[in-house]
Tab-separated table of C-alpha atoms in Angstrom:
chain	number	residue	atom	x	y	z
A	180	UNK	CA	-5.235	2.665	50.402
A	181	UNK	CA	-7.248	1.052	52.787
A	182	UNK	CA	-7.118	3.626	55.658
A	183	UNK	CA	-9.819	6.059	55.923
A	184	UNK	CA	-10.018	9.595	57.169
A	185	UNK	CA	-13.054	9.601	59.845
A	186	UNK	CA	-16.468	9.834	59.022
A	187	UNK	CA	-16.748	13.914	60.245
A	188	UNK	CA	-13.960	15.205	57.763
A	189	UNK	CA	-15.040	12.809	54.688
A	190	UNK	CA	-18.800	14.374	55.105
A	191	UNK	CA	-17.115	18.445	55.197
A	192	UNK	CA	-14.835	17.279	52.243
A	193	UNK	CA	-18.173	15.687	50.007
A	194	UNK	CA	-19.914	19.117	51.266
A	195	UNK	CA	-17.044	21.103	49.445
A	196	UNK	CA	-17.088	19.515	46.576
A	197	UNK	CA	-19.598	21.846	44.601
A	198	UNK	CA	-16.328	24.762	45.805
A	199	UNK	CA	-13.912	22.558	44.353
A	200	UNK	CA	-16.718	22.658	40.913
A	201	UNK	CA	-16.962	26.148	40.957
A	202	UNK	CA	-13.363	27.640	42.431
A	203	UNK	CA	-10.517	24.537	42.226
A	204	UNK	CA	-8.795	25.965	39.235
A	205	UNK	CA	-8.834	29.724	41.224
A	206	UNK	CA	-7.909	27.728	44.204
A	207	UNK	CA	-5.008	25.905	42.392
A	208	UNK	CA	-3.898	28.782	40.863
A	209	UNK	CA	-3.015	30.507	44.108
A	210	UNK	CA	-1.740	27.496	45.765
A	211	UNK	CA	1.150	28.006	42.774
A	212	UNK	CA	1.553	31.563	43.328
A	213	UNK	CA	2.747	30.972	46.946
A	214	UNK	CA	4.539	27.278	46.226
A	215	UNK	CA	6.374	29.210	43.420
A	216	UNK	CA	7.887	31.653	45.516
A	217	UNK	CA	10.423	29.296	46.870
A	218	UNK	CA	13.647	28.583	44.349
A	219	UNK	CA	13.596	24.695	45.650
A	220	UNK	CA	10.123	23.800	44.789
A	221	UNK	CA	10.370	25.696	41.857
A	222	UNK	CA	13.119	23.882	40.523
A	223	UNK	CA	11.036	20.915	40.726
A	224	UNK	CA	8.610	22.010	38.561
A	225	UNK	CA	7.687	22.484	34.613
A	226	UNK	CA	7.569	26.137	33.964
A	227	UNK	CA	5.642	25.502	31.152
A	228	UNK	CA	2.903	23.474	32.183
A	229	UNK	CA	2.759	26.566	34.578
A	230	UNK	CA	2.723	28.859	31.631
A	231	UNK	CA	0.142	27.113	29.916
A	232	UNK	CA	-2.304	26.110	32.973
A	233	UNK	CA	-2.021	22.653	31.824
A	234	UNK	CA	-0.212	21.842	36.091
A	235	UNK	CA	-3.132	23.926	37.319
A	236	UNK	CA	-5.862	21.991	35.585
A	237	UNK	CA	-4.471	19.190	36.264
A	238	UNK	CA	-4.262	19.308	39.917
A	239	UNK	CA	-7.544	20.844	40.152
A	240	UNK	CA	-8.511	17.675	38.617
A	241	UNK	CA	-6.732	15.171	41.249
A	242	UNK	CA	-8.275	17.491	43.703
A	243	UNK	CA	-11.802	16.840	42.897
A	244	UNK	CA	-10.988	13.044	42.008
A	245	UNK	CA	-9.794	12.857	45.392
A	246	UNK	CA	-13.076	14.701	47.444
A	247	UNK	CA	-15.169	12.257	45.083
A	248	UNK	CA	-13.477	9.168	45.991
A	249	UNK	CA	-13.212	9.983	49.736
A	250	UNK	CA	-15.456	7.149	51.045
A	251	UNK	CA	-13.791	4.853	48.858
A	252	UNK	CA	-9.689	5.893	47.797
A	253	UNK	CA	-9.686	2.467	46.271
A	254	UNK	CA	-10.710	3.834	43.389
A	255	UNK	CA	-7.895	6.571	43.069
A	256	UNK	CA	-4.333	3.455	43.716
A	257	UNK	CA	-3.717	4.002	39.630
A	258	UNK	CA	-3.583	7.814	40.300
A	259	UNK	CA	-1.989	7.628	43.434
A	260	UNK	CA	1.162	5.037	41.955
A	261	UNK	CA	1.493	6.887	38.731
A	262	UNK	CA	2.540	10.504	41.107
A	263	UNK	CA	4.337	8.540	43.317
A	264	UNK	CA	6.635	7.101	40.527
A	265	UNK	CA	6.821	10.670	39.139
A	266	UNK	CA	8.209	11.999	42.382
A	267	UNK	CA	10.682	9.447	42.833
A	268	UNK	CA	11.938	10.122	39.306
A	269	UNK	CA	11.967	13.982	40.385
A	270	UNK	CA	13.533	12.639	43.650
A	271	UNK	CA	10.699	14.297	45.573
A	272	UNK	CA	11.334	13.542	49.710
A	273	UNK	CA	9.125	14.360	52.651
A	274	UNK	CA	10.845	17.744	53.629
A	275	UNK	CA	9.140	19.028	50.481
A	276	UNK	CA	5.481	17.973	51.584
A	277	UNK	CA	4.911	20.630	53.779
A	278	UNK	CA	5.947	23.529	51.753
A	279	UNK	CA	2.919	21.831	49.282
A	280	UNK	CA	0.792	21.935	52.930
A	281	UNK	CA	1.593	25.651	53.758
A	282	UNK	CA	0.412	27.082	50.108
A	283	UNK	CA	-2.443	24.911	49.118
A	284	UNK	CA	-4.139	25.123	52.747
A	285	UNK	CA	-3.117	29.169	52.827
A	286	UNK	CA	-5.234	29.054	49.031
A	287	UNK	CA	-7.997	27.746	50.030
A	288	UNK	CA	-8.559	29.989	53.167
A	289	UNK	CA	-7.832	33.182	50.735
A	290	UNK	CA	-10.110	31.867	48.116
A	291	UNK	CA	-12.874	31.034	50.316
A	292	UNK	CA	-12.610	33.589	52.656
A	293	UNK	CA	-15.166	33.778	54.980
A	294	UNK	CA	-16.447	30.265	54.034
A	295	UNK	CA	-12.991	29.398	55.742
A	296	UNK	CA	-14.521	27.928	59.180
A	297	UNK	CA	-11.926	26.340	61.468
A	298	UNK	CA	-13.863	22.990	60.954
A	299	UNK	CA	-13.577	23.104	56.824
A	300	UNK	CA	-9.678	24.092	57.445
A	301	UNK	CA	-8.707	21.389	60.144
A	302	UNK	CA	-10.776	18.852	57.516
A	303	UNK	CA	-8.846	19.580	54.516
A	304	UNK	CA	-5.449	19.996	56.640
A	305	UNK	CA	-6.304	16.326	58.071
A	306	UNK	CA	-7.043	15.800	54.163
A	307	UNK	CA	-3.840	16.616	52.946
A	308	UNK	CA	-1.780	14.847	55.157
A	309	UNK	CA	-3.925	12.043	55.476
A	310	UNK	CA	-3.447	11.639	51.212
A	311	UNK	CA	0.722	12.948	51.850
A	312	UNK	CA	1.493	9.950	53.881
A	313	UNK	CA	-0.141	7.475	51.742
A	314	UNK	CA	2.212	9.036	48.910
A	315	UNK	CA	5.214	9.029	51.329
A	316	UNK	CA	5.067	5.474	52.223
A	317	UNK	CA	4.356	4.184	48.929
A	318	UNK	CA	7.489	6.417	47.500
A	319	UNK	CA	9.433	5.071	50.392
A	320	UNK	CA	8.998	1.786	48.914
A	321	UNK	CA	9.691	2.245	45.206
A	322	UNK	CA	13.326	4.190	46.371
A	323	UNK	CA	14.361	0.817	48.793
A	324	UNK	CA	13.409	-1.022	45.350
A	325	UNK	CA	15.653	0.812	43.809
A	326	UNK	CA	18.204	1.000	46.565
A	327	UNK	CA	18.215	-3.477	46.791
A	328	UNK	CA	17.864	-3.395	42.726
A	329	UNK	CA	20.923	-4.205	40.949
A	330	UNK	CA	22.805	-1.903	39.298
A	331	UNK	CA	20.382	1.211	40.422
A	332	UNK	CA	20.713	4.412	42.157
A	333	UNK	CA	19.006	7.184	44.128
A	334	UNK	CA	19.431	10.624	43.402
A	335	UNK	CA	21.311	11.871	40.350
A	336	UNK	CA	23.556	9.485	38.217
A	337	UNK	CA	25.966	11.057	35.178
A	338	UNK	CA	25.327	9.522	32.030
A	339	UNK	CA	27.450	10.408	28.905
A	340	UNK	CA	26.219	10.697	25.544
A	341	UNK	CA	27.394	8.319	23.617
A	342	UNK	CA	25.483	8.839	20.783
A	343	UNK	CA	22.827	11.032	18.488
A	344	UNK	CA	20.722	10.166	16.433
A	345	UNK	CA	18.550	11.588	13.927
A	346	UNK	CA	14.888	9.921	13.713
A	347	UNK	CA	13.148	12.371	12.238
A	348	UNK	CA	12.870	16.703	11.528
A	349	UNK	CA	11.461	16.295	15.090
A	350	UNK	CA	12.808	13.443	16.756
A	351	UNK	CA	16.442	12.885	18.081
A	352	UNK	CA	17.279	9.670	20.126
A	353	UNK	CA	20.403	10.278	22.941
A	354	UNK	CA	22.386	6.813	23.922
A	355	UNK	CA	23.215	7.406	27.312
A	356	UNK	CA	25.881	5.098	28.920
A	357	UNK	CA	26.862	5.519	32.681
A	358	UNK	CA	29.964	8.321	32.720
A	359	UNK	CA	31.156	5.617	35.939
A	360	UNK	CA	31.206	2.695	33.388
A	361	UNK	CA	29.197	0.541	35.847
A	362	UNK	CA	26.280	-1.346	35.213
A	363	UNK	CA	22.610	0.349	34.913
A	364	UNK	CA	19.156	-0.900	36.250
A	365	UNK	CA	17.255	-3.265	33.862
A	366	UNK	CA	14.303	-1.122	33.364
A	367	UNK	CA	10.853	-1.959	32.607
A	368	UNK	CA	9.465	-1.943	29.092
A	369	UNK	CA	7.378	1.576	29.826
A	370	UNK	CA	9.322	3.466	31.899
A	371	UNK	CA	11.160	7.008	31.752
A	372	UNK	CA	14.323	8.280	32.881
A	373	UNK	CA	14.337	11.810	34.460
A	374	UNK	CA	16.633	14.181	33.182
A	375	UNK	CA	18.673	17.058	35.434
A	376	UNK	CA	19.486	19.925	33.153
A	377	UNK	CA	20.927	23.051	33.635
A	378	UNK	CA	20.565	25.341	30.852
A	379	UNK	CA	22.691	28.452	30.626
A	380	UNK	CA	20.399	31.988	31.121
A	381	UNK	CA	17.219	29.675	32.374
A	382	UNK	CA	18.345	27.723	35.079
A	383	UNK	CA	17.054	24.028	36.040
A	384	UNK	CA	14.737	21.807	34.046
A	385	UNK	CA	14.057	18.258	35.276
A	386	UNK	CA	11.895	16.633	32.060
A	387	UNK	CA	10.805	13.121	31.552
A	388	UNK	CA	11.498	10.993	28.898
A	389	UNK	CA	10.338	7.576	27.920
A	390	UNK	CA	12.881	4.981	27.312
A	391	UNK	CA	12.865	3.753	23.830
A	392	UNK	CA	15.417	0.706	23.616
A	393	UNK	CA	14.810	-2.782	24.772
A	394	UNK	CA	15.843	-3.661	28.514
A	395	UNK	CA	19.577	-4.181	29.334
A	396	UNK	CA	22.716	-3.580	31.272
A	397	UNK	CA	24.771	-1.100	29.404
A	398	UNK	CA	23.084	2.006	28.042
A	399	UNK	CA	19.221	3.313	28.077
A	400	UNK	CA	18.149	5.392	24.611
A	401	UNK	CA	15.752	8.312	25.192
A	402	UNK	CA	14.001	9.841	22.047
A	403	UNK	CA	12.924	13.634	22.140
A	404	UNK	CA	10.679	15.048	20.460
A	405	UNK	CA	11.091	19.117	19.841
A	406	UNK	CA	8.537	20.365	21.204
A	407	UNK	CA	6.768	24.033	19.947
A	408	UNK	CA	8.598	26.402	22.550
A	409	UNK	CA	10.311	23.560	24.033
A	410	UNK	CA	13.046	25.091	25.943
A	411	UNK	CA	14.115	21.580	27.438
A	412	UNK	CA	13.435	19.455	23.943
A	413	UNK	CA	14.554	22.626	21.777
A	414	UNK	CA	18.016	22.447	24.378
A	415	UNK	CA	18.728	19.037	23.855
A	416	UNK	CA	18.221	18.880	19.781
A	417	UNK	CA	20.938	21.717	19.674
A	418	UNK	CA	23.082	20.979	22.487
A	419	UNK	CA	23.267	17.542	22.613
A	420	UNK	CA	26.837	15.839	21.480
A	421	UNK	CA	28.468	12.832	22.068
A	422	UNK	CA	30.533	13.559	24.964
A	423	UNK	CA	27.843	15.685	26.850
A	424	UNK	CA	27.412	14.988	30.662
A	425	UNK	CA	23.575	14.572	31.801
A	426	UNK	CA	21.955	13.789	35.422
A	427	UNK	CA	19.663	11.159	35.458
A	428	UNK	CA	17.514	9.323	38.025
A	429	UNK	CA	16.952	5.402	38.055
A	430	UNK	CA	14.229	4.664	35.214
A	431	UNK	CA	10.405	4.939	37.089
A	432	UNK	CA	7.039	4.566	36.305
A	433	UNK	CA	3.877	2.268	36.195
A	434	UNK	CA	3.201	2.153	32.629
A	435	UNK	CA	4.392	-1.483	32.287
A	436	UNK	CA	3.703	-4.654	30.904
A	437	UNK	CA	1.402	-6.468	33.542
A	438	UNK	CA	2.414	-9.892	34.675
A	439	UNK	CA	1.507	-12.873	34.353
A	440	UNK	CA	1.555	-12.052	30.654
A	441	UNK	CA	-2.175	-11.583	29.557
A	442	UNK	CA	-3.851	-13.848	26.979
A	443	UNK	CA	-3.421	-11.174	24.185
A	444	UNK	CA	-1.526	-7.450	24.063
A	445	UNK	CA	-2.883	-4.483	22.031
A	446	UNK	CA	-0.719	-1.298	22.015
A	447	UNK	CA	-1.769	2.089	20.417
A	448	UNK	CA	0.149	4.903	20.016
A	449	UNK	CA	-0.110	8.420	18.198
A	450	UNK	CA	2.758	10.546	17.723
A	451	UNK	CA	5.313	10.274	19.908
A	452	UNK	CA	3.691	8.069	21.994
A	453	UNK	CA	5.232	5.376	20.212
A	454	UNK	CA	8.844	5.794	22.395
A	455	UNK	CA	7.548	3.348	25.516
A	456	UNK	CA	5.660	1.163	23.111
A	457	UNK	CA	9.186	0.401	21.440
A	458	UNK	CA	10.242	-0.703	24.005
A	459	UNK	CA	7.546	-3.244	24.824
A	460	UNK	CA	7.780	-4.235	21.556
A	461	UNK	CA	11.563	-5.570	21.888
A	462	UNK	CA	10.479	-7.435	25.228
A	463	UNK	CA	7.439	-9.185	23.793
A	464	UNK	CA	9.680	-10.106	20.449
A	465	UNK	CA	12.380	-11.370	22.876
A	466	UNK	CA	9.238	-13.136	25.181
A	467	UNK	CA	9.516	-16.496	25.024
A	468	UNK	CA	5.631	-17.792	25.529
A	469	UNK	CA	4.011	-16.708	22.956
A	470	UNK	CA	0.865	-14.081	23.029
A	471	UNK	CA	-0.726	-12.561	19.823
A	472	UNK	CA	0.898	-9.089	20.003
A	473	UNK	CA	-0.949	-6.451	17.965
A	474	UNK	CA	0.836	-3.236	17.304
A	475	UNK	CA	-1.344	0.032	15.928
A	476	UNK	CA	0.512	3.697	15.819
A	477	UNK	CA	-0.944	6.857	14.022
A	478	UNK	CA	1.097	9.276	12.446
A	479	UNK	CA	0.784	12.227	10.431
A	480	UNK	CA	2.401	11.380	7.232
A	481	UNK	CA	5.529	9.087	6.324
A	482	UNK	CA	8.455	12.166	6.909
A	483	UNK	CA	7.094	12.157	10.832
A	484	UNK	CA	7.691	8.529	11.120
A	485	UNK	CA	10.280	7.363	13.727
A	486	UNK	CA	11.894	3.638	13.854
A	487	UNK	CA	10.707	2.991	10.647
A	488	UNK	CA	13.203	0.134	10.442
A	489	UNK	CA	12.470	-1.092	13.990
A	490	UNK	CA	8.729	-1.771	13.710
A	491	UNK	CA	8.823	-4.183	10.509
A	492	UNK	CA	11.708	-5.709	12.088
A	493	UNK	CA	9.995	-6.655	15.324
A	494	UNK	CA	6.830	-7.384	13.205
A	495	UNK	CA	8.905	-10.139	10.636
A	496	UNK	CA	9.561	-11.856	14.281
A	497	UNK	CA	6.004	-13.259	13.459
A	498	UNK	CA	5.197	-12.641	16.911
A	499	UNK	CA	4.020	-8.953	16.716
A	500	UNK	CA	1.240	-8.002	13.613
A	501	UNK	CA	1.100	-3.925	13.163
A	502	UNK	CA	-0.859	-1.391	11.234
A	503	UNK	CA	0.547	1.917	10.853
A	504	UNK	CA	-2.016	4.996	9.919
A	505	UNK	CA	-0.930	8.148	8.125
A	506	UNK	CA	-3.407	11.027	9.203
A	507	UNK	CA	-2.616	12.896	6.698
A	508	UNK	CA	-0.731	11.596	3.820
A	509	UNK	CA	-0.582	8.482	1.948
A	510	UNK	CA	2.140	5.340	2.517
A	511	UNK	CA	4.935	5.957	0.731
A	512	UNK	CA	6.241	2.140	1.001
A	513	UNK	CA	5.053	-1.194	0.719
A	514	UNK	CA	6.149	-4.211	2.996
A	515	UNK	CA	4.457	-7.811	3.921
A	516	UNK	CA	5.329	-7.037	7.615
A	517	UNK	CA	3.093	-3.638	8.610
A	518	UNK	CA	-0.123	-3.256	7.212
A	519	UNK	CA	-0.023	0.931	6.341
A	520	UNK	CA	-3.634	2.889	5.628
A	521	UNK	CA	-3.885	5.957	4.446
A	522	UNK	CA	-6.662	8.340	6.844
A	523	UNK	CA	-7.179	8.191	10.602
A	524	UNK	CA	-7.538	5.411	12.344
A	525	UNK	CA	-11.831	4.892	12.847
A	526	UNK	CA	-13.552	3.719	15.548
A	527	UNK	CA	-15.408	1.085	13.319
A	528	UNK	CA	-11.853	-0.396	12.442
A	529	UNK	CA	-10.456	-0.527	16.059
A	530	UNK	CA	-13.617	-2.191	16.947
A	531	UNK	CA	-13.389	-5.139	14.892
A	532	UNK	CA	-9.647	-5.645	16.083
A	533	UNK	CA	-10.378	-5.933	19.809
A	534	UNK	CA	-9.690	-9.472	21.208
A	535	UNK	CA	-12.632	-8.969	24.137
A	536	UNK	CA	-9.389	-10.750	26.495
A	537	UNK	CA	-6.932	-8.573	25.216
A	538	UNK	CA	-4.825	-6.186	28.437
A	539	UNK	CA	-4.213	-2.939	25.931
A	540	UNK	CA	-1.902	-0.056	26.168
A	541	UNK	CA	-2.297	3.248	24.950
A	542	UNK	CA	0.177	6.380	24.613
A	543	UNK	CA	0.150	9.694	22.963
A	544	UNK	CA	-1.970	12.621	23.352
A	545	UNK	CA	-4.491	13.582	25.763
A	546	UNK	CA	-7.138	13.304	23.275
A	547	UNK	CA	-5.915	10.180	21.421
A	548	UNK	CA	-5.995	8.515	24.520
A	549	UNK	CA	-9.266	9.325	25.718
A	550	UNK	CA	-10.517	8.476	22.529
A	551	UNK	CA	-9.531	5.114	22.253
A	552	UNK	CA	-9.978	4.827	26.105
A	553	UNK	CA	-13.774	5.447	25.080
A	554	UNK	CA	-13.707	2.685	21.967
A	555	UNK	CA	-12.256	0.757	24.367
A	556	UNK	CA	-15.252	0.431	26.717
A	557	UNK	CA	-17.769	0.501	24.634
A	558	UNK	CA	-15.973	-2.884	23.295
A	559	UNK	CA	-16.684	-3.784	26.843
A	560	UNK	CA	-13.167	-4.155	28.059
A	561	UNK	CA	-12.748	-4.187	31.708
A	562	UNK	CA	-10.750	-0.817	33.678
A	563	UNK	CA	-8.304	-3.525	34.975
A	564	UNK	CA	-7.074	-4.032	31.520
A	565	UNK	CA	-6.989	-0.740	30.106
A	566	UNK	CA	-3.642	0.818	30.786
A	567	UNK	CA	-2.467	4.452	29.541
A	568	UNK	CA	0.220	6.906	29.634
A	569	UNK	CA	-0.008	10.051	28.804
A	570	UNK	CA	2.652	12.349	28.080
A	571	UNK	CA	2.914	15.620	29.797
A	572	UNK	CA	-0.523	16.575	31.683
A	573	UNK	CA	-3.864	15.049	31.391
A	574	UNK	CA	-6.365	17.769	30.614
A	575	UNK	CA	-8.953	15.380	30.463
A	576	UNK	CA	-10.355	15.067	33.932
A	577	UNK	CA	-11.832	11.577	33.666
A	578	UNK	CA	-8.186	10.429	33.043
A	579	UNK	CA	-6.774	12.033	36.075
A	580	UNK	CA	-8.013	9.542	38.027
């Protein structure tokens, strides 16, 4: 990210900003319409982030991050690592980067018609490719990691499930075992697999899914929640049996525990945010320095509670202390391991649990995590150890970048 685009095209890009204020979601929004149109991209794609203009505002959002942060990209590495894992996991190569090149410059000329100069069009075409290659040769290097990595793999992999489990009304975990019987990448506490379905009268689906088991060499365990409308999630709660073939790409992602281990770990998670957190949790009980580990999740009552089991049993380690909140319902159980509250977890209460050296990590919901992005702050905690995941799409735009 140290590269620059010359000093003519950053000063047209910063001088169509206010466009990008006033038209990026429009402009966005046609760049789709004509990316669409082509069965291969399409297939790489969430129809219903589409659907629900969640993709859209999102990328309208890295678009302006990216004209903002054009005399410094510094400022944009987190965004820039956190696509490029997601299109190795979607096994995203440079053949597709100029189908993304044809629609999104071909938007921007319809949308801004006779505002189109040549000058504003060569800028944002040297724009594009300019930000492309960074993305290329940083995805380059994340699939030879995998390539050198024992017990990894490029492309599509078939994994058999070997087992389902119930968690909750919502929430089904899948064990997932190699179908070749060899051994499987160690993944990082944090990451996702990406899934390769094919469901009958829709077609391909390629979803994401946090791994929820501790690191190891035999099987990987993702946990779904069923999403409202969910056809992928909905699929897999009444499809999924042991026995069931799935494709799946090497685990990816940058949500990870940092090393060298920090001098104290927070985690929050709402929801089921809590799937990479698990996870982590295993790791740091496993760890063998020792780091106070402080484990908050919110939930809305104790029947939407997954791992119940897991999280005392990590927390009677004596390594890991955790409070669990019930939005909207009382505990229902008593233990000396988890402290449990009734209500939503307050700012006031976060507050007085921040160690001001503490590296914390936060999953769940767009607003969750901008909310305790913001307590996090105001405690005076530095960017560089503030780390978030976010599942889905951010449609918060300060979290984009």
């Amino acid at each position: 990210m140290n590269a620059s685009l010359d000093e003519k095209t950053r000063a047209i890009l910063t001088a169509c900003l206010p466009v990008l204020e006033a038209d990026g979601m429009r402009i966005i929004k046609e760049m789709y319409a004509r990316l669409l149109v082509k069965q291969e991209i399409r297939d790489l794609f969430n129809m219903s982030h589409q659907e629900d203009g969640r993709q859209i505002e999102a990328l309208a959002y890295a678009l302006k991050a990216f004209t903002r942060h054009i005399d410094d990209l510094s400022e944009l590495k987190n965004m820039v690592e956190r696509i490029a894992e997601k299109h190795v996991g979607l096994n995203i190569r440079p053949r597709h980067y100029p189908f993304v090149a044809d629609a999104l410059l071909g938007a921007l000329a319809d949308i801004l018609g006779d505002r189109a100069t040549s000058e504003i069009m060569e800028a944002w075409g040297k724009a594009y490719w300019f930000l492309a290659h960074i993305l290329m040769d940083r995805e380059a290097q994340i699939y030879h990691a995998k390539e050198v990595a024992p017990g990894s793999w490029t492309g599509w992999r078939s994994f058999t499930v070997r087992a389902c489990v119930k968690e909750s009304d919502l929430v089904m975990s899948l064990i997932l075992a190699p179908s070749d019987g060899r051994p499987i990448m160690r993944h990082q506490p944090g990451q996702y697999l990406s899934i390769h379905l094919d469901i009958p009268s829709h077609g391909v689906a390629l979803r994401h899914y946090s791994i929820s088991s501790d690191p190891g060499h035999e099987t990987y365990r993702i946990s779904v929640r069923r999403a409202y409308k969910g056809l992928a999630s909905s699929w897999l709660h009444e499809k999924a049996r042991p026995g069931m073939l799935l494709q799946v790409s090497a685990p990816s992602g940058d949500f990870t525990l940092v090393e060298p281990m920090p001098k104290s770990i927070i985690l929050l998670s709402a929801g089921i945010g809590l799937t990479p957190m698990m996870s982590m949790l295993g790791a740091l009980s496993d760890a063998q320095t020792r780091r106070p580990v402080h484990y908050i999740h919110v939930t809305r009552s104790p029947e939407t509670e997954v791992f119940a089991e897991d999280i005392p049993r990590h927390a009677q380690s004596g390594k890991i202390r955790a409070d669990i909140f019930y939005s909207r319902s009382k505990p229902n159980r008593i233990d000396g391991a988890v402290r449990r509250h009734a209500g939503r977890l307050s700012p006031d209460w976060l507050k007085d649990q921040i160690d001001p050296e503490a590296t914390c990590y936060i999953c769940g919901p767009d607003k969750f995590v901008h909310d305790m992005v913001c307590i996090l702050r105001a405690c005076g905690l530095p960017k560089s150890r503030i780390r978030y995941e976010f599942f889905g799409l951010a449609s918060v735009e300060d979290l984009v970048a």
